[in-house]
Amino acid sequence: MCDNIKIKNSNEIDFDLEHDSELTSKINEAFNKAESGEMRFYSSQESEKLMDERKSRVRSKNLTSHK
């Protein structure tokens, strides 16, 4: 029974390390894009407008595909 607990804990630790590594990689990628000028930042108003436009396009596609 103790062996199962150790294995479970080991797997959890491995998962945590893998997740940390992936998260670190994504964060570094984002900073690299920001530093190179590849990233564009939007104001709250701009992002809300963009999301509304995207939602509208998705809704219109869904309406036309269900006819």
PDB file of N, CA and C in Angstrom:
ATOM      1  N   MET A   1       0.821  -1.185   0.000  1.00  0.00           N
ATOM      2  CA  MET A   1       0.000   0.000   0.000  1.00  0.00           C
ATOM      3  C   MET A   1       0.865   1.249   0.000  1.00  0.00           C
ATOM      4  N   CYS A   2       1.942   1.252   0.719  1.00  0.00           N
ATOM      5  CA  CYS A   2       2.844   2.413   0.727  1.00  0.00           C
ATOM      6  C   CYS A   2       3.486   2.610  -0.633  1.00  0.00           C
ATOM      7  N   ASP A   3       3.763   1.494  -1.335  1.00  0.00           N
ATOM      8  CA  ASP A   3       4.361   1.617  -2.663  1.00  0.00           C
ATOM      9  C   ASP A   3       3.424   2.360  -3.616  1.00  0.00           C
ATOM     10  N   ASN A   4       2.133   2.065  -3.523  1.00  0.00           N
ATOM     11  CA  ASN A   4       1.171   2.752  -4.380  1.00  0.00           C
ATOM     12  C   ASN A   4       1.150   4.241  -4.093  1.00  0.00           C
ATOM     13  N   ILE A   5       1.255   4.585  -2.837  1.00  0.00           N
ATOM     14  CA  ILE A   5       1.258   5.997  -2.468  1.00  0.00           C
ATOM     15  C   ILE A   5       2.504   6.663  -3.037  1.00  0.00           C
ATOM     16  N   LYS A   6       3.627   5.997  -2.944  1.00  0.00           N
ATOM     17  CA  LYS A   6       4.867   6.568  -3.479  1.00  0.00           C
ATOM     18  C   LYS A   6       4.763   6.757  -4.987  1.00  0.00           C
ATOM     19  N   ILE A   7       4.241   5.754  -5.673  1.00  0.00           N
ATOM     20  CA  ILE A   7       4.116   5.845  -7.123  1.00  0.00           C
ATOM     21  C   ILE A   7       3.166   6.987  -7.488  1.00  0.00           C
ATOM     22  N   LYS A   8       2.039   7.056  -6.777  1.00  0.00           N
ATOM     23  CA  LYS A   8       1.086   8.125  -7.056  1.00  0.00           C
ATOM     24  C   LYS A   8       1.739   9.478  -6.823  1.00  0.00           C
ATOM     25  N   ASN A   9       2.423   9.637  -5.723  1.00  0.00           N
ATOM     26  CA  ASN A   9       3.084  10.906  -5.440  1.00  0.00           C
ATOM     27  C   ASN A   9       4.164  11.205  -6.464  1.00  0.00           C
ATOM     28  N   SER A  10       4.904  10.187  -6.878  1.00  0.00           N
ATOM     29  CA  SER A  10       5.944  10.375  -7.887  1.00  0.00           C
ATOM     30  C   SER A  10       5.327  10.847  -9.196  1.00  0.00           C
ATOM     31  N   ASN A  11       4.211  10.244  -9.591  1.00  0.00           N
ATOM     32  CA  ASN A  11       3.532  10.652 -10.828  1.00  0.00           C
ATOM     33  C   ASN A  11       3.032  12.083 -10.720  1.00  0.00           C
ATOM     34  N   GLU A  12       2.510  12.435  -9.562  1.00  0.00           N
ATOM     35  CA  GLU A  12       2.043  13.798  -9.373  1.00  0.00           C
ATOM     36  C   GLU A  12       3.200  14.782  -9.472  1.00  0.00           C
ATOM     37  N   ILE A  13       4.331  14.423  -8.895  1.00  0.00           N
ATOM     38  CA  ILE A  13       5.507  15.289  -8.955  1.00  0.00           C
ATOM     39  C   ILE A  13       5.982  15.401 -10.401  1.00  0.00           C
ATOM     40  N   ASP A  14       6.027  14.262 -11.129  1.00  0.00           N
ATOM     41  CA  ASP A  14       6.429  14.290 -12.532  1.00  0.00           C
ATOM     42  C   ASP A  14       5.492  15.180 -13.340  1.00  0.00           C
ATOM     43  N   PHE A  15       4.197  15.056 -13.078  1.00  0.00           N
ATOM     44  CA  PHE A  15       3.222  15.883 -13.782  1.00  0.00           C
ATOM     45  C   PHE A  15       3.461  17.348 -13.464  1.00  0.00           C
ATOM     46  N   ASP A  16       3.683  17.654 -12.205  1.00  0.00           N
ATOM     47  CA  ASP A  16       3.915  19.042 -11.811  1.00  0.00           C
ATOM     48  C   ASP A  16       5.159  19.606 -12.488  1.00  0.00           C
ATOM     49  N   LEU A  17       6.223  18.816 -12.552  1.00  0.00           N
ATOM     50  CA  LEU A  17       7.448  19.284 -13.197  1.00  0.00           C
ATOM     51  C   LEU A  17       7.230  19.479 -14.695  1.00  0.00           C
ATOM     52  N   GLU A  18       6.491  18.560 -15.309  1.00  0.00           N
ATOM     53  CA  GLU A  18       6.198  18.687 -16.742  1.00  0.00           C
ATOM     54  C   GLU A  18       5.341  19.924 -16.996  1.00  0.00           C
ATOM     55  N   HIS A  19       4.343  20.121 -16.149  1.00  0.00           N
ATOM     56  CA  HIS A  19       3.469  21.287 -16.289  1.00  0.00           C
ATOM     57  C   HIS A  19       4.269  22.571 -16.090  1.00  0.00           C
ATOM     58  N   ASP A  20       5.122  22.598 -15.080  1.00  0.00           N
ATOM     59  CA  ASP A  20       5.953  23.780 -14.832  1.00  0.00           C
ATOM     60  C   ASP A  20       6.846  24.080 -16.024  1.00  0.00           C
ATOM     61  N   SER A  21       7.406  23.033 -16.615  1.00  0.00           N
ATOM     62  CA  SER A  21       8.283  23.201 -17.768  1.00  0.00           C
ATOM     63  C   SER A  21       7.511  23.771 -18.959  1.00  0.00           C
ATOM     64  N   GLU A  22       6.313  23.231 -19.206  1.00  0.00           N
ATOM     65  CA  GLU A  22       5.494  23.729 -20.317  1.00  0.00           C
ATOM     66  C   GLU A  22       5.067  25.172 -20.071  1.00  0.00           C
ATOM     67  N   LEU A  23       4.688  25.461 -18.847  1.00  0.00           N
ATOM     68  CA  LEU A  23       4.258  26.818 -18.509  1.00  0.00           C
ATOM     69  C   LEU A  23       5.413  27.801 -18.659  1.00  0.00           C
ATOM     70  N   THR A  24       6.589  27.430 -18.182  1.00  0.00           N
ATOM     71  CA  THR A  24       7.778  28.270 -18.319  1.00  0.00           C
ATOM     72  C   THR A  24       8.088  28.524 -19.788  1.00  0.00           C
ATOM     73  N   SER A  25       7.956  27.487 -20.601  1.00  0.00           N
ATOM     74  CA  SER A  25       8.207  27.615 -22.033  1.00  0.00           C
ATOM     75  C   SER A  25       7.234  28.603 -22.679  1.00  0.00           C
ATOM     76  N   LYS A  26       5.943  28.489 -22.335  1.00  0.00           N
ATOM     77  CA  LYS A  26       4.933  29.402 -22.897  1.00  0.00           C
ATOM     78  C   LYS A  26       5.166  30.840 -22.448  1.00  0.00           C
ATOM     79  N   ILE A  27       5.546  31.023 -21.198  1.00  0.00           N
ATOM     80  CA  ILE A  27       5.826  32.368 -20.686  1.00  0.00           C
ATOM     81  C   ILE A  27       7.023  32.967 -21.407  1.00  0.00           C
ATOM     82  N   ASN A  28       8.081  32.188 -21.555  1.00  0.00           N
ATOM     83  CA  ASN A  28       9.265  32.674 -22.267  1.00  0.00           C
ATOM     84  C   ASN A  28       8.932  33.024 -23.717  1.00  0.00           C
ATOM     85  N   GLU A  29       8.108  32.200 -24.349  1.00  0.00           N
ATOM     86  CA  GLU A  29       7.692  32.467 -25.729  1.00  0.00           C
ATOM     87  C   GLU A  29       6.927  33.791 -25.812  1.00  0.00           C
ATOM     88  N   ALA A  30       6.056  34.037 -24.856  1.00  0.00           N
ATOM     89  CA  ALA A  30       5.287  35.288 -24.842  1.00  0.00           C
ATOM     90  C   ALA A  30       6.202  36.494 -24.653  1.00  0.00           C
ATOM     91  N   PHE A  31       7.157  36.380 -23.736  1.00  0.00           N
ATOM     92  CA  PHE A  31       8.093  37.496 -23.532  1.00  0.00           C
ATOM     93  C   PHE A  31       8.945  37.739 -24.767  1.00  0.00           C
ATOM     94  N   ASN A  32       9.380  36.674 -25.424  1.00  0.00           N
ATOM     95  CA  ASN A  32      10.165  36.824 -26.651  1.00  0.00           C
ATOM     96  C   ASN A  32       9.368  37.533 -27.738  1.00  0.00           C
ATOM     97  N   LYS A  33       8.082  37.180 -27.870  1.00  0.00           N
ATOM     98  CA  LYS A  33       7.235  37.854 -28.857  1.00  0.00           C
ATOM     99  C   LYS A  33       7.062  39.325 -28.502  1.00  0.00           C
ATOM    100  N   ALA A  34       6.873  39.604 -27.228  1.00  0.00           N
ATOM    101  CA  ALA A  34       6.689  40.995 -26.800  1.00  0.00           C
ATOM    102  C   ALA A  34       7.947  41.812 -27.077  1.00  0.00           C
ATOM    103  N   GLU A  35       9.100  41.244 -26.767  1.00  0.00           N
ATOM    104  CA  GLU A  35      10.358  41.957 -26.960  1.00  0.00           C
ATOM    105  C   GLU A  35      10.688  42.164 -28.437  1.00  0.00           C
ATOM    106  N   SER A  36      10.250  41.240 -29.285  1.00  0.00           N
ATOM    107  CA  SER A  36      10.568  41.348 -30.713  1.00  0.00           C
ATOM    108  C   SER A  36       9.546  42.205 -31.467  1.00  0.00           C
ATOM    109  N   GLY A  37       8.487  42.613 -30.802  1.00  0.00           N
ATOM    110  CA  GLY A  37       7.468  43.427 -31.450  1.00  0.00           C
ATOM    111  C   GLY A  37       6.416  42.634 -32.197  1.00  0.00           C
ATOM    112  N   GLU A  38       6.424  41.304 -32.066  1.00  0.00           N
ATOM    113  CA  GLU A  38       5.442  40.461 -32.750  1.00  0.00           C
ATOM    114  C   GLU A  38       4.074  40.495 -32.079  1.00  0.00           C
ATOM    115  N   MET A  39       4.016  41.005 -30.873  1.00  0.00           N
ATOM    116  CA  MET A  39       2.794  40.975 -30.098  1.00  0.00           C
ATOM    117  C   MET A  39       2.110  42.329 -30.139  1.00  0.00           C
ATOM    118  N   ARG A  40       0.787  42.296 -30.205  1.00  0.00           N
ATOM    119  CA  ARG A  40       0.017  43.535 -30.170  1.00  0.00           C
ATOM    120  C   ARG A  40      -0.874  43.500 -28.943  1.00  0.00           C
ATOM    121  N   PHE A  41      -0.892  44.589 -28.206  1.00  0.00           N
ATOM    122  CA  PHE A  41      -1.724  44.688 -27.027  1.00  0.00           C
ATOM    123  C   PHE A  41      -2.968  45.499 -27.353  1.00  0.00           C
ATOM    124  N   TYR A  42      -4.093  45.081 -26.807  1.00  0.00           N
ATOM    125  CA  TYR A  42      -5.366  45.743 -27.049  1.00  0.00           C
ATOM    126  C   TYR A  42      -5.901  46.327 -25.754  1.00  0.00           C
ATOM    127  N   SER A  43      -6.576  47.466 -25.891  1.00  0.00           N
ATOM    128  CA  SER A  43      -7.246  48.039 -24.727  1.00  0.00           C
ATOM    129  C   SER A  43      -8.457  47.166 -24.403  1.00  0.00           C
ATOM    130  N   SER A  44      -9.019  47.372 -23.267  1.00  0.00           N
ATOM    131  CA  SER A  44     -10.197  46.618 -22.872  1.00  0.00           C
ATOM    132  C   SER A  44     -11.336  46.825 -23.861  1.00  0.00           C
ATOM    133  N   GLN A  45     -11.526  48.061 -24.284  1.00  0.00           N
ATOM    134  CA  GLN A  45     -12.593  48.363 -25.245  1.00  0.00           C
ATOM    135  C   GLN A  45     -12.336  47.680 -26.588  1.00  0.00           C
ATOM    136  N   GLU A  46     -11.078  47.729 -27.052  1.00  0.00           N
ATOM    137  CA  GLU A  46     -10.738  47.083 -28.325  1.00  0.00           C
ATOM    138  C   GLU A  46     -10.964  45.576 -28.253  1.00  0.00           C
ATOM    139  N   SER A  47     -10.537  44.973 -27.149  1.00  0.00           N
ATOM    140  CA  SER A  47     -10.677  43.521 -27.030  1.00  0.00           C
ATOM    141  C   SER A  47     -12.140  43.114 -26.937  1.00  0.00           C
ATOM    142  N   GLU A  48     -12.960  43.893 -26.241  1.00  0.00           N
ATOM    143  CA  GLU A  48     -14.387  43.586 -26.174  1.00  0.00           C
ATOM    144  C   GLU A  48     -15.028  43.680 -27.557  1.00  0.00           C
ATOM    145  N   LYS A  49     -14.651  44.703 -28.319  1.00  0.00           N
ATOM    146  CA  LYS A  49     -15.187  44.869 -29.673  1.00  0.00           C
ATOM    147  C   LYS A  49     -14.768  43.695 -30.565  1.00  0.00           C
ATOM    148  N   LEU A  50     -13.492  43.305 -30.499  1.00  0.00           N
ATOM    149  CA  LEU A  50     -13.016  42.175 -31.295  1.00  0.00           C
ATOM    150  C   LEU A  50     -13.743  40.883 -30.930  1.00  0.00           C
ATOM    151  N   MET A  51     -13.926  40.655 -29.635  1.00  0.00           N
ATOM    152  CA  MET A  51     -14.617  39.438 -29.200  1.00  0.00           C
ATOM    153  C   MET A  51     -16.076  39.446 -29.657  1.00  0.00           C
ATOM    154  N   ASP A  52     -16.732  40.591 -29.585  1.00  0.00           N
ATOM    155  CA  ASP A  52     -18.113  40.687 -30.062  1.00  0.00           C
ATOM    156  C   ASP A  52     -18.195  40.373 -31.552  1.00  0.00           C
ATOM    157  N   GLU A  53     -17.232  40.876 -32.326  1.00  0.00           N
ATOM    158  CA  GLU A  53     -17.206  40.596 -33.764  1.00  0.00           C
ATOM    159  C   GLU A  53     -16.992  39.107 -34.033  1.00  0.00           C
ATOM    160  N   ARG A  54     -16.068  38.507 -33.275  1.00  0.00           N
ATOM    161  CA  ARG A  54     -15.802  37.069 -33.449  1.00  0.00           C
ATOM    162  C   ARG A  54     -17.026  36.240 -33.083  1.00  0.00           C
ATOM    163  N   LYS A  55     -17.658  36.592 -31.979  1.00  0.00           N
ATOM    164  CA  LYS A  55     -18.864  35.869 -31.555  1.00  0.00           C
ATOM    165  C   LYS A  55     -19.951  35.977 -32.610  1.00  0.00           C
ATOM    166  N   SER A  56     -20.085  37.161 -33.175  1.00  0.00           N
ATOM    167  CA  SER A  56     -21.092  37.377 -34.212  1.00  0.00           C
ATOM    168  C   SER A  56     -20.819  36.503 -35.429  1.00  0.00           C
ATOM    169  N   ARG A  57     -19.555  36.423 -35.841  1.00  0.00           N
ATOM    170  CA  ARG A  57     -19.193  35.578 -36.993  1.00  0.00           C
ATOM    171  C   ARG A  57     -19.482  34.109 -36.698  1.00  0.00           C
ATOM    172  N   VAL A  58     -19.137  33.673 -35.499  1.00  0.00           N
ATOM    173  CA  VAL A  58     -19.373  32.271 -35.129  1.00  0.00           C
ATOM    174  C   VAL A  58     -20.872  31.984 -35.101  1.00  0.00           C
ATOM    175  N   ARG A  59     -21.626  32.880 -34.506  1.00  0.00           N
ATOM    176  CA  ARG A  59     -23.077  32.684 -34.446  1.00  0.00           C
ATOM    177  C   ARG A  59     -23.694  32.638 -35.842  1.00  0.00           C
ATOM    178  N   SER A  60     -23.232  33.512 -36.721  1.00  0.00           N
ATOM    179  CA  SER A  60     -23.796  33.520 -38.074  1.00  0.00           C
ATOM    180  C   SER A  60     -23.417  32.245 -38.833  1.00  0.00           C
ATOM    181  N   LYS A  61     -22.224  31.716 -38.604  1.00  0.00           N
ATOM    182  CA  LYS A  61     -21.834  30.451 -39.237  1.00  0.00           C
ATOM    183  C   LYS A  61     -22.694  29.312 -38.703  1.00  0.00           C
ATOM    184  N   ASN A  62     -22.940  29.324 -37.397  1.00  0.00           N
ATOM    185  CA  ASN A  62     -23.762  28.265 -36.800  1.00  0.00           C
ATOM    186  C   ASN A  62     -25.194  28.320 -37.303  1.00  0.00           C
ATOM    187  N   LEU A  63     -25.714  29.517 -37.498  1.00  0.00           N
ATOM    188  CA  LEU A  63     -27.087  29.653 -37.993  1.00  0.00           C
ATOM    189  C   LEU A  63     -27.213  29.158 -39.422  1.00  0.00           C
ATOM    190  N   THR A  64     -26.227  29.461 -40.254  1.00  0.00           N
ATOM    191  CA  THR A  64     -26.290  29.045 -41.659  1.00  0.00           C
ATOM    192  C   THR A  64     -26.026  27.547 -41.811  1.00  0.00           C
ATOM    193  N   SER A  65     -25.257  26.958 -40.930  1.00  0.00           N
ATOM    194  CA  SER A  65     -24.954  25.532 -41.051  1.00  0.00           C
ATOM    195  C   SER A  65     -26.101  24.652 -40.554  1.00  0.00           C
ATOM    196  N   HIS A  66     -27.017  25.204 -39.764  1.00  0.00           N
ATOM    197  CA  HIS A  66     -28.132  24.421 -39.229  1.00  0.00           C
ATOM    198  C   HIS A  66     -29.393  24.508 -40.095  1.00  0.00           C
ATOM    199  N   LYS A  67     -29.311  25.231 -41.177  1.00  0.00           N
ATOM    200  CA  LYS A  67     -30.500  25.375 -42.035  1.00  0.00           C
ATOM    201  C   LYS A  67     -30.643  24.200 -42.950  1.00  0.00           C
TER     202      LYS A  67
END
